[in-house]
XYZ file of C-alpha atoms in Angstrom:
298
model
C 88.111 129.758 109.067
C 87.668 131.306 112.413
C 88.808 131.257 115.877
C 87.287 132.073 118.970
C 89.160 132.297 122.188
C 86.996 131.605 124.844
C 86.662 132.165 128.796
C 83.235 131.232 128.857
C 83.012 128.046 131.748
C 79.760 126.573 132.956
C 79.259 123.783 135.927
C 78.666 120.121 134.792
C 75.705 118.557 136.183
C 77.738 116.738 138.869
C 80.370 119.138 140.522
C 84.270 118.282 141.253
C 86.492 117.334 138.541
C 85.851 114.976 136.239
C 88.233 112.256 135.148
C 87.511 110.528 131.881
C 89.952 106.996 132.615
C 90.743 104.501 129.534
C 90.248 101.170 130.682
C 92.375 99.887 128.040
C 95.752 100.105 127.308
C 97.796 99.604 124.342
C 101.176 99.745 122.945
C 101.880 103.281 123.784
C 103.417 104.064 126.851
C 101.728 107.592 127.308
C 98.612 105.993 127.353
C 98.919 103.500 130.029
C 96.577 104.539 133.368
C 96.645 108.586 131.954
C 93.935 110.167 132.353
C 92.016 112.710 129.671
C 92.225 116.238 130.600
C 90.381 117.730 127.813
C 87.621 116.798 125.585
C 86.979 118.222 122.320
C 83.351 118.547 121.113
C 82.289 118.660 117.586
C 79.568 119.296 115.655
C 80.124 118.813 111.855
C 78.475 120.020 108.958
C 79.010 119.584 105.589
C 81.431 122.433 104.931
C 82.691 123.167 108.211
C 83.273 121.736 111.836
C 82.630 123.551 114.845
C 85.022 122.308 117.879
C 84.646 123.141 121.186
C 87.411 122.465 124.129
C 85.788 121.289 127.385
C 88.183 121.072 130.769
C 87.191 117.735 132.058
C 88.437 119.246 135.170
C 86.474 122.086 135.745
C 83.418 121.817 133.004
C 84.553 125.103 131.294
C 84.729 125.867 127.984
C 88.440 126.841 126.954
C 88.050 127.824 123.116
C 86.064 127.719 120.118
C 86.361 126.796 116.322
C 85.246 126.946 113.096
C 87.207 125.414 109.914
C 86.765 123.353 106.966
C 85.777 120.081 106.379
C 88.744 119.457 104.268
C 92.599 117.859 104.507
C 93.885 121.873 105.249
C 90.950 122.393 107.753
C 91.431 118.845 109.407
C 95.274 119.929 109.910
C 94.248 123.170 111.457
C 92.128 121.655 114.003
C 94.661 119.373 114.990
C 97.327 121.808 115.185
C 95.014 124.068 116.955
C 94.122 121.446 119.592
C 97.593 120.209 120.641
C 98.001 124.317 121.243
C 94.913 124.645 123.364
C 94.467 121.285 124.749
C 98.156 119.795 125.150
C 97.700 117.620 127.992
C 95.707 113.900 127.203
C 92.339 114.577 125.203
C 89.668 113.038 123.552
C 87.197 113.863 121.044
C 83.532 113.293 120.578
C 81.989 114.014 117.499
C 78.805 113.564 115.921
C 78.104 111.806 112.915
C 81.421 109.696 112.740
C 79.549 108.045 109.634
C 78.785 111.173 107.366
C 79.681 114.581 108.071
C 82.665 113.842 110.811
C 84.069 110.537 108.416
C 86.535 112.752 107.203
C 87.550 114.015 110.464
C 87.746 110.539 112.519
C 89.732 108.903 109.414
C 92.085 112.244 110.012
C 92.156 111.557 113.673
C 92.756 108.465 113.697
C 95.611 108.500 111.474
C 97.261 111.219 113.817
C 96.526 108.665 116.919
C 93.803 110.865 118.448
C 91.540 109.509 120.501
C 88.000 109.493 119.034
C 84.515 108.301 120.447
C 80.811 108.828 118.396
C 78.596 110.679 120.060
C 75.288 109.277 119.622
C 71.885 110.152 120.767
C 72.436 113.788 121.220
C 69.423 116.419 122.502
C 68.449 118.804 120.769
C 67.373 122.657 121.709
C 64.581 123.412 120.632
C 64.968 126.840 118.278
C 67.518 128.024 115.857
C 70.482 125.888 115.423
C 73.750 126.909 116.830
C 76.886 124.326 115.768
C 78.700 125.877 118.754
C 76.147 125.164 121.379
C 76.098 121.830 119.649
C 79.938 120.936 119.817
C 79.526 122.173 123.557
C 76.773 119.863 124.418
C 78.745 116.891 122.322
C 81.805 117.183 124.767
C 79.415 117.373 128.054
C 77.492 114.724 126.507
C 80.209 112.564 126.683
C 81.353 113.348 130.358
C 77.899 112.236 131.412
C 77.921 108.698 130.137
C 80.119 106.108 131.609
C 79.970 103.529 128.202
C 80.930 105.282 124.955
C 80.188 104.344 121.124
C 83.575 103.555 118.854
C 83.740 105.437 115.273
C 82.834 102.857 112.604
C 85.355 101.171 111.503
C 86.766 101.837 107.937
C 89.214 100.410 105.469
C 87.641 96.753 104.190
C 84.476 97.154 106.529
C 83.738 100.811 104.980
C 84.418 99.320 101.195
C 82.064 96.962 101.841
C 79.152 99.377 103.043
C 79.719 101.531 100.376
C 79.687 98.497 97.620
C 76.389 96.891 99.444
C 74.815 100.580 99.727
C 75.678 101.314 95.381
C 74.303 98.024 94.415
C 71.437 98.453 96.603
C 70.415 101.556 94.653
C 71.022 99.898 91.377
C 68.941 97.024 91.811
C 66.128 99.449 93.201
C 66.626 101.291 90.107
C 66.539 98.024 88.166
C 62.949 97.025 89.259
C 61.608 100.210 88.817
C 62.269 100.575 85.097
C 61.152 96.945 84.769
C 58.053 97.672 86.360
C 57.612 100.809 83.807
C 58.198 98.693 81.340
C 55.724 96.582 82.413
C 52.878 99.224 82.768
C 53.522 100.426 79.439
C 53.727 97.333 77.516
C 49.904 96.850 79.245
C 48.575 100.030 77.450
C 51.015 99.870 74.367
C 49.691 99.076 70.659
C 48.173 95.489 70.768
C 50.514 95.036 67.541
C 53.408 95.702 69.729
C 51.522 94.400 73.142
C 51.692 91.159 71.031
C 55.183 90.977 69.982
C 56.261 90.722 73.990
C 53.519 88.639 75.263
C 54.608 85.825 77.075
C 58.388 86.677 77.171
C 60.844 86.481 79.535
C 62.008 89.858 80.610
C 65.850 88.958 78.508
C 63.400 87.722 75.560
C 61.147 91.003 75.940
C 64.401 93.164 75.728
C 65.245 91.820 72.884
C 62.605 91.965 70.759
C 61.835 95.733 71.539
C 65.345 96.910 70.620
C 64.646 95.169 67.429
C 61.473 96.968 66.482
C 61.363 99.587 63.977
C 59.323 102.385 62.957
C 58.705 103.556 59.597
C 58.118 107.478 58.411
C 54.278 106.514 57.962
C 53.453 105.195 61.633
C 51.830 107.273 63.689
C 52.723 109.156 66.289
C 51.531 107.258 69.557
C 53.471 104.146 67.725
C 56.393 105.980 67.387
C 56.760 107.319 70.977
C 56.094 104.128 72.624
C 58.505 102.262 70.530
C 61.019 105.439 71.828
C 60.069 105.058 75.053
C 59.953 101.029 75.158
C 63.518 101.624 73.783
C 64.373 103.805 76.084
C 63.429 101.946 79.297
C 65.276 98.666 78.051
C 68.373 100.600 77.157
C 68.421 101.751 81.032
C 67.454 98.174 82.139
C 70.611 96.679 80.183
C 73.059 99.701 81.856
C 71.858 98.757 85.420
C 72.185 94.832 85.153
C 75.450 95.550 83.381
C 76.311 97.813 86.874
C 75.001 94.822 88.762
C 77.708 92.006 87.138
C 80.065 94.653 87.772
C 79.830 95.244 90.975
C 78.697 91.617 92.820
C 82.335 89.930 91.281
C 83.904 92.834 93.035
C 81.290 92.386 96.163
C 82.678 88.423 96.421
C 86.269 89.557 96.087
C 86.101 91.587 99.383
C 83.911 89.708 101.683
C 87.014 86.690 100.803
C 89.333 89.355 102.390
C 87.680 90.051 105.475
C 88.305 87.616 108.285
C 84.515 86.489 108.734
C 83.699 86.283 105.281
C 85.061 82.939 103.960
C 82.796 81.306 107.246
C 79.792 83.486 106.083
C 79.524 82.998 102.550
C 79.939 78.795 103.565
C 77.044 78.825 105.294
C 74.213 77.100 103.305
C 71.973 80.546 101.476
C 74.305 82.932 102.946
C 75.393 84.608 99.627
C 77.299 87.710 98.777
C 74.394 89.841 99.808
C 73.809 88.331 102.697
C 76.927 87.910 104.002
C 78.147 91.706 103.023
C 75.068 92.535 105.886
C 76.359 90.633 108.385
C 79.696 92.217 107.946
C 79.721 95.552 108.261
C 78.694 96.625 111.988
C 75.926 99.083 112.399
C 76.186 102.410 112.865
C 77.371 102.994 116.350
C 76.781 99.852 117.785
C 80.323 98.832 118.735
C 81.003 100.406 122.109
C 84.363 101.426 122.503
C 86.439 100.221 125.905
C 86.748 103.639 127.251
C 84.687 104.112 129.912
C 83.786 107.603 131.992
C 83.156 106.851 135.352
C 80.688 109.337 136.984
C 81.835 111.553 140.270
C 79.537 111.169 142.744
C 78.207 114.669 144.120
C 80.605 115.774 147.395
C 79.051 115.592 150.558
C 79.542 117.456 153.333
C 81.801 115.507 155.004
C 83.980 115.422 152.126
């Protein structure tokens, strides 16, 4: 963990002070028609998170740091923040949906404001996560509409559900497609046995094979590898009753899901990708209005 105090200050694009004003309001009175003083750019990795602190006043760069992508580092930052950015802030981080999920969730939970940064540039050459949480903050004091975190709780559950059984039925196919190829170029005395099967039929009748001492070898390894390939089959259709029960049971609990799964061929598949909103694509209702550029009469 690391700290870098920083006097290092740099001129926006657009010169004068820049106000970053909520359009919204909610219950909190501190909130109502404040303005943000100070936003706090991150750029996460899969260990650590660097965090710079931008003065939306001036464009400078008040301090740097480095901590850990964990519950202690998450506490740091926070208590580190509210020490070098006490007045109203808000923070922009990168990759809300991976590397910074841990971070929003924390955020949020502490009622910090938080907005995705999304479409950042790149420098060409060797990385550098500071330059990176630098560019975040600026990035979002040069755009007037900014992306919300994805939501999480029932909405998150139901990615990650759709996401597991998506890989499972992927796997699924495959090892019925190996199965497939090597019944073609098995044994015709075992080709036989399965020809004209369904696949539950098929599965069946090669766990009940044997193989006696006196086969020979190329019998004996494709009856162990025929085995083999319907053992995984049965685990991963077993993983598939599992989880689409479990699939039903929370698209019921989210508010859309009941009208979704009544629609005539909208199943539990379906219906779990209409659900969960892509990444970045709600825009929050904080908007950063742009200063225009003094003139002389100003």
């Amino acid at each position: 963990m690391t700290l870098h105090s920083a006097a290092v200050t740099g001129d926006l694009s657009q010169t004068g002070a820049v106000r970053v004003r909520p359009r919204w309001k909610d219950n909190r009175s501190d909130h109502a028609g404040s303005e943000y003083e100070f936003v706090i750019g991150g750029d996460p990795d899969r260990d650590t998170v660097d965090l710079a602190i931008v003065d939306t006043a001036t464009g400078g760069v008040r301090a740097h740091l480095v901590s850990s992508a964990d519950g202690m580092g998450y506490a740091h930052m926070l208590g580190w923040v509210r020490q070098h950015a006490p007045g109203r802030r808000v923070w922009a981080l990168e990759g809300t949906g991976s590397f910074a999920s841990g971070l929003a969730d924390a955020l949020a939970r502490a009622g910090e404001d938080v907005v995705e940064v999304v479409g950042l540039k790149r420098i060409r050459g060797p990385n550098n996560d500071r330059l990176d949480a630098v560019r975040a903050a600026r990035t979002v004091l040069g755009r007037e509409h900014q992306a919300s975190p994805r939501a999480r709780g029932l909405r998150e559950a139901i990615r990650a559900l759709t996401a597991t059984r998506e890989a499972v039925l992927v796997s699924r196919t495959k090892a019925i497609n190996e199965l497939e190829s090597l019944i073609v170029v098995a044994p015709e005395h075992l080709r036989a046995t399965t020809r004209g099967l369904s696949l539950t039929n098929q599965l069946a009748r090669i766990e009940a094979v044997g193989t006696a001492e006196s086969a020979t070898i190329e019998h004996r390894i494709t009856v162990l590898t025929l085995q083999s390939i319907t053992t995984r089959i049965r685990f991963l259709t077993r993983q598939l009753a599992e989880l689409d029960p479990e699939l039903f049971r929370l698209l019921r609990q989210h508010p859309a899901g009941p009208a979704l799964l009544a629609q005539p061929g909208v199943g539990p598949v379906v219906a779990a990708q209409l659900v969960p909103p892509r990444r970045g694509s709600q825009r929050s209702r904080i908007r950063l209005p742009r200063r225009r550029r003094p003139t002389g009469s100003e």
